[in-house]
């Protein structure tokens, strides 16, 4: 077979680039995907009870990038959805990100008033402060107590479970994704655009890839294709160290095990996701109906159990944001320049960056505009 572009991986990065190259440049694209489906980690499907579930953990779309929202909007309608999370602290479900409402759920009203006054005086209203920053900057006994309390009860054990590292051992951006929010806004994200693809992610990907110049080959890893396909250029969206056969050593990733549970109850929790920072081996439970708005009898939810990644045994879901691993990544990045632009690398695993879906799309659109379409 002969194509213009070979794209490895049918996730957001691969699918968006395939669509752009096929529709804007009129070139022939072959996507090779090792799994038996498109949509990468955003893949969803109807389980045996007829409930739309996310095979690789809960995916909630949110972005401030209008061009990303508008671009995907050509391939899906949106179900309006604002994600809410409760986290169990001292046996009580409190709003996460930790905010002024969380204070009133946990502390006696007059003490909560005092803490709220001090937070407002020191940081101001509607301000987001990462936990590691609040611990450094909090002044006075009360705020210092509060900073330690949130650190110990919300972040420390959750982060150990999720990453097997402490918040300090990771890049500060990780815990800063869920900052303390000095506000009464209980939503998990404050992005301008938030929602779920009305008919699901997989259906949105079907629309993205529905172009005469795009072919998708499933159940096939890139290695198996060697010699079978001729191509001008290639885009690789899998783990960058896999591509280079780990010549500088393996990049570390974090994996997860997902346990899906069906219950005959119509709902099993009050909000989309409940976090368990301190109890259980899992970090959180997510009830899919809450995200998708699907109306059915019974409900399906998923528990997420973090695991070490072992190549060949489980899936590399998260790059691990830590400076020493970034340095190792840079050694692979240096290898890329030796390929003289014939192979491009993009995506959460190929860039070794903790991208959300909108960032993966933005990265793909920008790679197309700045490097491919020129
Ligand atoms: P992927 O989706 O990983 O796609 C890469 C594809 O390449 C995979 O399908 C893989 O099978 C294939 N591949 C790899 N190597 C090869 C090979 N050698 N040969 C053939 N195929 C190969 N983002 C959000 O915005 N909101 C969320 O709520 C959210 N929740 C998440 C929850 C979890 C548990 C996880 C793990 C991620 C979550 N994300 C979320 C992030 C989101 O999944 C990523 O941003 C997005 O999937 C990145 O797309 P990608 O195309 O770069 O990678
Ligand atoms: N986090 C935490 N407690 C929480 C929620 C998040 O400690 O209740 C930390 C944890 O380190 C986690 C990170 O913040 O990995 C980012 O959380 P997010 O919900 O963004 O993770 P993701 O959805 O990407 O798994």
Short mmCIF file of C-alpha atoms and ligand atoms in Angstrom, two decimals:
data_model
loop_
_atom_site.label_atom_id
_atom_site.label_comp_id
_atom_site.label_asym_id
_atom_site.label_seq_id
_atom_site.Cartn_x
_atom_site.Cartn_y
_atom_site.Cartn_z
CA UNK A 1 0.00 0.00 0.00
CA UNK A 2 1.15 3.56 -0.74
CA UNK A 3 -0.01 6.64 1.17
CA UNK A 4 1.18 10.21 1.65
CA UNK A 5 1.01 10.17 5.44
CA UNK A 6 1.15 7.34 7.95
CA UNK A 7 -0.27 8.29 11.35
CA UNK A 8 0.34 6.04 14.34
CA UNK A 9 -2.52 6.24 16.87
CA UNK A 10 -6.22 7.07 16.44
CA UNK A 11 -6.59 9.26 19.55
CA UNK A 12 -7.31 13.01 19.50
CA UNK A 13 -3.86 13.87 18.15
CA UNK A 14 -3.85 11.34 15.33
CA UNK A 15 -7.49 11.85 14.34
CA UNK A 16 -7.31 15.66 14.22
CA UNK A 17 -4.11 15.59 12.17
CA UNK A 18 -5.58 12.99 9.80
CA UNK A 19 -8.68 15.12 9.29
CA UNK A 20 -6.64 18.27 8.60
CA UNK A 21 -4.22 16.60 6.20
CA UNK A 22 -7.00 14.79 4.33
CA UNK A 23 -9.43 17.69 4.07
CA UNK A 24 -7.08 20.66 3.73
CA UNK A 25 -4.20 19.19 1.75
CA UNK A 26 -6.11 16.49 -0.15
CA UNK A 27 -3.47 13.92 0.83
CA UNK A 28 -4.03 10.22 1.51
CA UNK A 29 -3.67 9.20 5.15
CA UNK A 30 -3.44 5.79 6.76
CA UNK A 31 -3.96 5.63 10.52
CA UNK A 32 -2.61 2.55 12.22
CA UNK A 33 -4.01 1.80 15.66
CA UNK A 34 -2.99 -1.09 17.87
CA UNK A 35 -6.30 -1.20 19.75
CA UNK A 36 -9.52 -2.57 18.28
CA UNK A 37 -11.16 0.86 18.20
CA UNK A 38 -10.64 4.54 17.38
CA UNK A 39 -10.75 7.49 19.86
CA UNK A 40 -7.66 6.62 21.95
CA UNK A 41 -8.19 7.04 25.66
CA UNK A 42 -11.41 8.97 25.04
CA UNK A 43 -13.10 5.83 23.66
CA UNK A 44 -16.64 5.23 24.90
CA UNK A 45 -19.13 2.44 24.23
CA UNK A 46 -22.47 1.09 25.46
CA UNK A 47 -21.94 -1.57 28.11
CA UNK A 48 -24.10 -4.69 28.41
CA UNK A 49 -26.67 -2.68 30.38
CA UNK A 50 -26.99 -0.10 27.62
CA UNK A 51 -25.08 2.58 29.51
CA UNK A 52 -22.52 4.75 27.70
CA UNK A 53 -19.23 4.29 29.60
CA UNK A 54 -15.64 5.48 29.08
CA UNK A 55 -13.36 2.48 28.78
CA UNK A 56 -10.22 4.33 29.93
CA UNK A 57 -11.67 6.43 32.74
CA UNK A 58 -13.92 9.48 32.88
CA UNK A 59 -13.37 12.10 30.16
CA UNK A 60 -14.95 15.53 30.62
CA UNK A 61 -14.37 18.08 27.91
CA UNK A 62 -13.48 21.64 28.97
CA UNK A 63 -11.52 24.41 27.30
CA UNK A 64 -10.93 28.13 27.10
CA UNK A 65 -9.75 27.81 23.51
CA UNK A 66 -12.61 28.91 21.27
CA UNK A 67 -10.88 27.60 18.15
CA UNK A 68 -10.70 24.09 19.68
CA UNK A 69 -14.35 24.17 20.76
CA UNK A 70 -15.46 25.42 17.35
CA UNK A 71 -13.32 22.88 15.52
CA UNK A 72 -14.74 19.88 17.44
CA UNK A 73 -18.21 21.42 17.17
CA UNK A 74 -18.11 20.60 13.46
CA UNK A 75 -18.09 16.90 14.38
CA UNK A 76 -20.42 16.77 17.36
CA UNK A 77 -23.21 18.56 19.11
CA UNK A 78 -22.62 19.14 22.80
CA UNK A 79 -24.54 18.04 25.86
CA UNK A 80 -24.09 20.91 28.32
CA UNK A 81 -22.39 19.56 31.43
CA UNK A 82 -20.53 21.12 34.37
CA UNK A 83 -18.50 18.61 36.31
CA UNK A 84 -18.87 18.52 40.10
CA UNK A 85 -16.62 16.55 42.44
CA UNK A 86 -17.02 15.73 46.13
CA UNK A 87 -14.09 14.46 48.17
CA UNK A 88 -14.41 12.55 51.44
CA UNK A 89 -12.61 14.44 54.21
CA UNK A 90 -13.09 13.45 57.86
CA UNK A 91 -15.99 11.28 56.74
CA UNK A 92 -17.83 14.13 55.00
CA UNK A 93 -18.26 14.76 51.27
CA UNK A 94 -16.86 18.25 50.62
CA UNK A 95 -16.70 20.20 47.34
CA UNK A 96 -13.46 19.74 45.39
CA UNK A 97 -11.59 21.91 44.36
CA UNK A 98 -11.51 22.93 48.00
CA UNK A 99 -13.36 26.27 48.19
CA UNK A 100 -15.29 28.47 50.61
CA UNK A 101 -18.22 26.02 50.60
CA UNK A 102 -15.84 23.24 51.66
CA UNK A 103 -14.87 25.30 54.72
CA UNK A 104 -18.50 25.53 55.83
CA UNK A 105 -19.05 21.80 55.33
CA UNK A 106 -16.09 20.91 57.53
CA UNK A 107 -15.82 23.53 60.27
CA UNK A 108 -18.19 25.15 62.79
CA UNK A 109 -19.78 28.22 61.15
CA UNK A 110 -17.93 30.84 63.23
CA UNK A 111 -14.56 29.23 62.65
CA UNK A 112 -15.36 28.83 58.93
CA UNK A 113 -16.25 32.59 58.88
CA UNK A 114 -12.91 33.41 60.44
CA UNK A 115 -10.95 31.26 57.98
CA UNK A 116 -12.92 32.66 55.03
CA UNK A 117 -12.23 36.25 56.19
CA UNK A 118 -8.53 35.54 56.45
CA UNK A 119 -8.37 33.84 53.05
CA UNK A 120 -10.17 36.79 51.49
CA UNK A 121 -7.90 39.28 53.25
CA UNK A 122 -4.69 37.54 52.24
CA UNK A 123 -5.53 36.38 48.71
CA UNK A 124 -8.72 38.16 47.61
CA UNK A 125 -11.99 36.86 46.19
CA UNK A 126 -12.24 34.60 43.12
CA UNK A 127 -8.56 33.72 43.30
CA UNK A 128 -7.10 30.23 42.78
CA UNK A 129 -4.14 29.30 44.93
CA UNK A 130 -2.30 25.99 44.48
CA UNK A 131 -1.91 24.00 47.68
CA UNK A 132 1.91 24.16 47.58
CA UNK A 133 1.73 27.97 47.27
CA UNK A 134 -0.76 28.32 50.13
CA UNK A 135 1.49 26.25 52.35
CA UNK A 136 4.42 28.55 51.60
CA UNK A 137 2.57 31.83 51.88
CA UNK A 138 -0.17 31.41 54.51
CA UNK A 139 0.35 33.79 57.42
CA UNK A 140 -1.04 33.46 60.93
CA UNK A 141 -1.89 30.33 62.93
CA UNK A 142 -5.37 29.85 61.44
CA UNK A 143 -4.37 29.95 57.79
CA UNK A 144 -1.31 27.82 58.45
CA UNK A 145 -3.54 25.28 60.16
CA UNK A 146 -5.93 25.36 57.20
CA UNK A 147 -3.13 24.93 54.64
CA UNK A 148 -1.79 21.88 56.49
CA UNK A 149 -5.28 20.51 56.95
CA UNK A 150 -6.08 20.67 53.23
CA UNK A 151 -2.64 19.35 52.30
CA UNK A 152 -2.96 16.35 54.62
CA UNK A 153 -6.62 15.55 54.02
CA UNK A 154 -7.10 16.32 50.33
CA UNK A 155 -3.74 16.16 48.57
CA UNK A 156 -1.11 14.11 50.31
CA UNK A 157 -2.64 10.62 50.32
CA UNK A 158 -4.46 11.04 47.01
CA UNK A 159 -1.21 12.04 45.33
CA UNK A 160 0.70 9.14 46.91
CA UNK A 161 -1.96 6.76 45.65
CA UNK A 162 -2.15 8.27 42.17
CA UNK A 163 1.57 8.74 41.52
CA UNK A 164 3.40 6.90 44.31
CA UNK A 165 5.08 10.27 44.90
CA UNK A 166 4.45 13.18 47.25
CA UNK A 167 3.12 16.51 45.92
CA UNK A 168 6.63 17.99 46.34
CA UNK A 169 8.29 15.25 44.33
CA UNK A 170 6.10 16.04 41.31
CA UNK A 171 6.17 19.17 39.16
CA UNK A 172 4.10 21.84 40.98
CA UNK A 173 1.72 21.94 37.99
CA UNK A 174 0.19 18.60 39.00
CA UNK A 175 -1.49 19.61 42.26
CA UNK A 176 -2.01 23.13 40.82
CA UNK A 177 -4.54 21.55 38.42
CA UNK A 178 -6.92 21.46 41.41
CA UNK A 179 -6.14 24.70 43.28
CA UNK A 180 -7.84 26.03 46.40
CA UNK A 181 -10.53 28.29 44.99
CA UNK A 182 -11.49 31.33 47.08
CA UNK A 183 -15.01 31.43 45.77
CA UNK A 184 -18.39 29.76 46.18
CA UNK A 185 -18.13 28.19 42.72
CA UNK A 186 -18.29 24.40 43.19
CA UNK A 187 -17.58 23.41 39.59
CA UNK A 188 -14.45 21.32 38.98
CA UNK A 189 -13.51 23.48 35.97
CA UNK A 190 -14.19 27.15 35.29
CA UNK A 191 -13.41 27.01 31.55
CA UNK A 192 -15.63 29.01 29.22
CA UNK A 193 -16.60 25.96 27.15
CA UNK A 194 -17.60 22.74 28.88
CA UNK A 195 -19.63 19.76 27.76
CA UNK A 196 -19.82 16.19 26.58
CA UNK A 197 -20.18 15.10 22.94
CA UNK A 198 -23.93 14.51 22.64
CA UNK A 199 -23.63 11.05 21.08
CA UNK A 200 -20.32 10.21 22.75
CA UNK A 201 -16.62 10.58 21.93
CA UNK A 202 -16.42 7.56 19.64
CA UNK A 203 -19.21 8.92 17.47
CA UNK A 204 -17.42 12.28 17.28
CA UNK A 205 -14.25 10.45 16.16
CA UNK A 206 -16.25 8.54 13.52
CA UNK A 207 -17.32 11.87 12.09
CA UNK A 208 -13.79 13.29 12.26
CA UNK A 209 -12.39 10.32 10.36
CA UNK A 210 -15.22 10.05 7.85
CA UNK A 211 -13.27 11.29 4.82
CA UNK A 212 -12.47 9.52 1.58
CA UNK A 213 -8.75 10.22 2.00
CA UNK A 214 -8.57 8.56 5.45
CA UNK A 215 -8.19 4.84 6.07
CA UNK A 216 -7.95 3.32 9.53
CA UNK A 217 -6.25 0.02 10.22
CA UNK A 218 -7.17 -1.32 13.69
CA UNK A 219 -5.59 -4.12 15.74
CA UNK A 220 -2.22 -3.35 14.19
CA UNK A 221 0.83 -1.93 15.85
CA UNK A 222 3.16 0.28 13.86
CA UNK A 223 5.93 -2.33 14.07
CA UNK A 224 3.80 -4.94 12.28
CA UNK A 225 3.46 -2.61 9.30
CA UNK A 226 7.14 -2.28 8.57
CA UNK A 227 7.78 -2.97 4.90
CA UNK A 228 4.03 -3.29 4.17
CA UNK A 229 3.24 0.37 3.61
CA UNK A 230 5.10 3.05 1.70
CA UNK A 231 4.64 6.58 2.97
CA UNK A 232 6.16 10.01 2.46
CA UNK A 233 5.92 11.22 6.04
CA UNK A 234 4.78 9.91 9.36
CA UNK A 235 3.24 11.22 12.61
CA UNK A 236 3.81 9.16 15.74
CA UNK A 237 1.46 9.71 18.72
CA UNK A 238 2.49 6.76 20.91
CA UNK A 239 5.19 6.72 23.62
CA UNK A 240 8.29 8.41 22.19
CA UNK A 241 10.67 5.99 23.94
CA UNK A 242 8.88 3.04 22.27
CA UNK A 243 9.59 4.57 18.86
CA UNK A 244 13.31 4.78 19.62
CA UNK A 245 13.33 1.32 21.19
CA UNK A 246 14.22 2.74 24.60
CA UNK A 247 17.74 3.54 23.47
CA UNK A 248 18.14 6.04 26.35
CA UNK A 249 16.24 3.89 28.86
CA UNK A 250 12.51 3.68 29.54
CA UNK A 251 10.50 6.81 30.26
CA UNK A 252 8.31 6.22 33.31
CA UNK A 253 4.52 6.39 33.04
CA UNK A 254 1.72 5.80 35.50
CA UNK A 255 -0.97 3.26 34.79
CA UNK A 256 -4.45 2.54 36.12
CA UNK A 257 -6.76 -0.40 36.53
CA UNK A 258 -10.44 0.37 35.95
CA UNK A 259 -13.12 -1.59 37.75
CA UNK A 260 -16.60 -1.12 36.26
CA UNK A 261 -19.55 -1.83 38.52
CA UNK A 262 -23.21 -1.95 37.58
CA UNK A 263 -25.91 -1.31 40.12
CA UNK A 264 -29.68 -1.72 39.73
CA UNK A 265 -30.12 1.57 41.63
CA UNK A 266 -30.88 4.49 39.33
CA UNK A 267 -28.07 6.55 40.86
CA UNK A 268 -25.18 5.68 43.16
CA UNK A 269 -23.64 9.03 44.06
CA UNK A 270 -24.71 12.67 44.19
CA UNK A 271 -22.26 14.06 41.60
CA UNK A 272 -20.22 12.89 38.59
CA UNK A 273 -17.10 12.01 40.56
CA UNK A 274 -16.40 11.30 44.21
CA UNK A 275 -12.75 11.41 45.34
CA UNK A 276 -11.44 9.26 48.18
CA UNK A 277 -8.14 10.89 49.13
CA UNK A 278 -7.71 8.93 52.34
CA UNK A 279 -9.68 5.70 52.13
CA UNK A 280 -9.56 2.71 49.78
CA UNK A 281 -7.04 1.65 47.14
CA UNK A 282 -8.92 3.57 44.44
CA UNK A 283 -8.70 7.33 44.05
CA UNK A 284 -12.19 8.11 42.76
CA UNK A 285 -15.49 6.75 41.51
CA UNK A 286 -17.32 8.20 38.50
CA UNK A 287 -20.93 7.59 37.59
CA UNK A 288 -21.29 7.86 33.83
CA UNK A 289 -24.96 8.84 33.66
CA UNK A 290 -24.14 11.98 35.62
CA UNK A 291 -21.70 13.02 32.89
CA UNK A 292 -23.66 12.07 29.81
CA UNK A 293 -27.17 12.86 31.03
CA UNK A 294 -28.31 9.44 29.79
CA UNK A 295 -31.69 8.35 31.19
CA UNK A 296 -31.84 4.62 31.85
CA UNK A 297 -32.73 2.19 34.61
CA UNK A 298 -29.71 1.16 36.67
CA UNK A 299 -26.33 2.81 36.66
CA UNK A 300 -22.67 1.99 35.90
CA UNK A 301 -19.72 3.55 37.67
CA UNK A 302 -15.97 3.03 37.61
CA UNK A 303 -13.33 2.85 40.33
CA UNK A 304 -9.77 3.90 39.38
CA UNK A 305 -6.87 1.96 40.91
CA UNK A 306 -3.47 3.54 40.20
CA UNK A 307 -0.64 1.17 39.28
CA UNK A 308 2.99 1.21 38.28
CA UNK A 309 3.39 1.01 34.51
CA UNK A 310 5.07 -2.16 33.24
CA UNK A 311 5.77 -2.27 29.54
CA UNK A 312 3.92 -5.07 27.81
CA UNK A 313 1.68 -5.66 30.84
CA UNK A 314 -0.50 -2.57 31.18
CA UNK A 315 -1.12 0.83 29.58
CA UNK A 316 0.94 4.03 29.93
CA UNK A 317 -1.86 6.49 30.82
CA UNK A 318 0.06 9.34 32.41
CA UNK A 319 3.50 10.77 31.70
CA UNK A 320 5.01 11.57 35.11
CA UNK A 321 5.66 15.32 35.45
CA UNK A 322 9.03 15.37 37.20
CA UNK A 323 12.13 17.25 36.08
CA UNK A 324 14.44 14.23 35.87
CA UNK A 325 12.01 12.45 33.52
CA UNK A 326 11.69 15.61 31.44
CA UNK A 327 15.47 15.52 31.01
CA UNK A 328 15.27 11.93 29.83
CA UNK A 329 12.50 12.96 27.41
CA UNK A 330 14.81 15.68 26.02
CA UNK A 331 17.30 12.99 25.01
CA UNK A 332 14.58 11.39 22.91
CA UNK A 333 13.58 14.80 21.57
CA UNK A 334 17.16 15.21 20.37
CA UNK A 335 16.79 11.95 18.42
CA UNK A 336 13.79 13.44 16.62
CA UNK A 337 15.91 16.15 14.99
CA UNK A 338 18.04 13.40 13.41
CA UNK A 339 15.02 12.20 11.44
CA UNK A 340 15.06 15.41 9.36
CA UNK A 341 11.36 16.13 9.66
CA UNK A 342 10.21 12.90 8.03
CA UNK A 343 8.65 11.76 11.31
CA UNK A 344 6.71 14.20 13.49
CA UNK A 345 5.86 13.50 17.12
CA UNK A 346 2.80 14.87 18.92
CA UNK A 347 0.41 13.88 21.70
CA UNK A 348 0.34 13.12 25.40
CA UNK A 349 2.75 10.19 25.10
CA UNK A 350 4.90 11.42 22.20
CA UNK A 351 5.43 14.87 23.78
CA UNK A 352 5.53 13.36 27.27
CA UNK A 353 3.17 16.10 28.45
CA UNK A 354 0.19 15.84 30.80
CA UNK A 355 -2.25 17.17 28.14
CA UNK A 356 -5.97 17.43 28.60
CA UNK A 357 -8.03 16.63 25.50
CA UNK A 358 -8.31 20.26 24.44
CA UNK A 359 -4.53 20.67 24.71
CA UNK A 360 -3.99 17.59 22.55
CA UNK A 361 -6.35 19.08 19.94
CA UNK A 362 -4.69 22.52 20.15
CA UNK A 363 -1.27 20.91 19.74
CA UNK A 364 -2.43 18.95 16.67
CA UNK A 365 -4.06 22.01 15.07
CA UNK A 366 -0.96 24.11 15.66
CA UNK A 367 1.39 21.40 14.34
CA UNK A 368 -0.74 21.27 11.20
CA UNK A 369 -0.77 25.06 10.70
CA UNK A 370 2.87 25.76 11.57
CA UNK A 371 4.72 22.70 10.30
CA UNK A 372 2.61 20.62 7.94
CA UNK A 373 0.54 23.07 5.89
CA UNK A 374 3.41 25.49 5.20
P1 LIG B 1 -4.13 8.78 23.18
O1 LIG B 1 -5.57 9.04 23.40
O2 LIG B 1 -3.37 7.99 24.20
O3 LIG B 1 -3.98 8.08 21.75
C1 LIG B 1 -2.79 7.46 21.32
C2 LIG B 1 -3.17 6.22 20.53
O4 LIG B 1 -2.00 5.68 19.93
C3 LIG B 1 -3.74 5.11 21.42
O5 LIG B 1 -5.02 4.73 20.94
C4 LIG B 1 -2.72 3.98 21.31
O6 LIG B 1 -3.32 2.69 21.31
C5 LIG B 1 -2.08 4.26 19.95
N1 LIG B 1 -0.72 3.74 19.82
C6 LIG B 1 0.34 3.96 20.65
N2 LIG B 1 1.44 3.33 20.20
C7 LIG B 1 1.08 2.68 19.06
C8 LIG B 1 1.77 1.84 18.13
N3 LIG B 1 3.08 1.55 18.29
N4 LIG B 1 1.09 1.35 17.07
C9 LIG B 1 -0.23 1.64 16.88
N5 LIG B 1 -0.94 2.42 17.74
C10 LIG B 1 -0.29 2.93 18.81
N6 LIG B 1 -8.59 14.98 29.35
C11 LIG B 1 -9.55 15.91 29.50
O7 LIG B 1 -9.53 16.94 28.81
N7 LIG B 1 -10.58 15.73 30.38
C12 LIG B 1 -10.68 14.63 31.15
O8 LIG B 1 -11.63 14.50 31.94
C13 LIG B 1 -9.67 13.62 31.02
N8 LIG B 1 -9.72 12.52 31.79
C14 LIG B 1 -8.75 11.57 31.66
C15 LIG B 1 -8.83 10.45 32.48
C16 LIG B 1 -7.86 9.46 32.37
C17 LIG B 1 -7.95 8.27 33.28
C18 LIG B 1 -6.80 9.59 31.43
C19 LIG B 1 -5.76 8.51 31.31
C20 LIG B 1 -6.72 10.71 30.62
C21 LIG B 1 -7.69 11.72 30.72
N9 LIG B 1 -7.66 12.86 29.93
C22 LIG B 1 -8.62 13.83 30.08
C23 LIG B 1 -6.57 13.09 28.96
C24 LIG B 1 -6.92 12.58 27.55
O9 LIG B 1 -7.12 11.17 27.59
C25 LIG B 1 -5.75 12.92 26.62
O10 LIG B 1 -5.52 14.30 26.60
C26 LIG B 1 -5.98 12.49 25.18
O11 LIG B 1 -6.49 11.19 25.08
C27 LIG B 1 -4.65 12.59 24.42
O12 LIG B 1 -4.83 12.15 23.10
P2 LIG B 1 -3.61 11.51 22.30
O13 LIG B 1 -4.09 11.29 20.92
O14 LIG B 1 -2.39 12.34 22.48
O15 LIG B 1 -3.30 10.13 23.03
N1 LIG B 2 -5.43 15.80 43.60
C1 LIG B 2 -5.46 15.47 44.93
N2 LIG B 2 -6.67 15.32 45.55
C2 LIG B 2 -7.84 15.50 44.89
C3 LIG B 2 -7.80 15.83 43.54
C4 LIG B 2 -6.57 15.96 42.90
O1 LIG B 2 -4.41 15.26 45.55
O2 LIG B 2 -8.92 15.36 45.51
C5 LIG B 2 -4.09 15.96 42.97
C6 LIG B 2 -3.50 14.60 42.56
O3 LIG B 2 -2.10 14.69 42.63
C7 LIG B 2 -3.97 14.49 41.12
C8 LIG B 2 -3.80 15.92 40.64
O4 LIG B 2 -4.21 16.72 41.77
O5 LIG B 2 -3.20 13.56 40.38
C9 LIG B 2 -4.56 16.31 39.41
O6 LIG B 2 -5.93 15.98 39.58
P1 LIG B 2 -6.90 15.79 38.33
O7 LIG B 2 -8.28 15.58 38.85
O8 LIG B 2 -6.69 16.92 37.39
O9 LIG B 2 -6.31 14.44 37.69
P2 LIG B 2 -6.70 13.61 36.38
O10 LIG B 2 -8.17 13.82 36.13
O11 LIG B 2 -5.82 14.09 35.28
O12 LIG B 2 -6.38 12.19 36.79
#
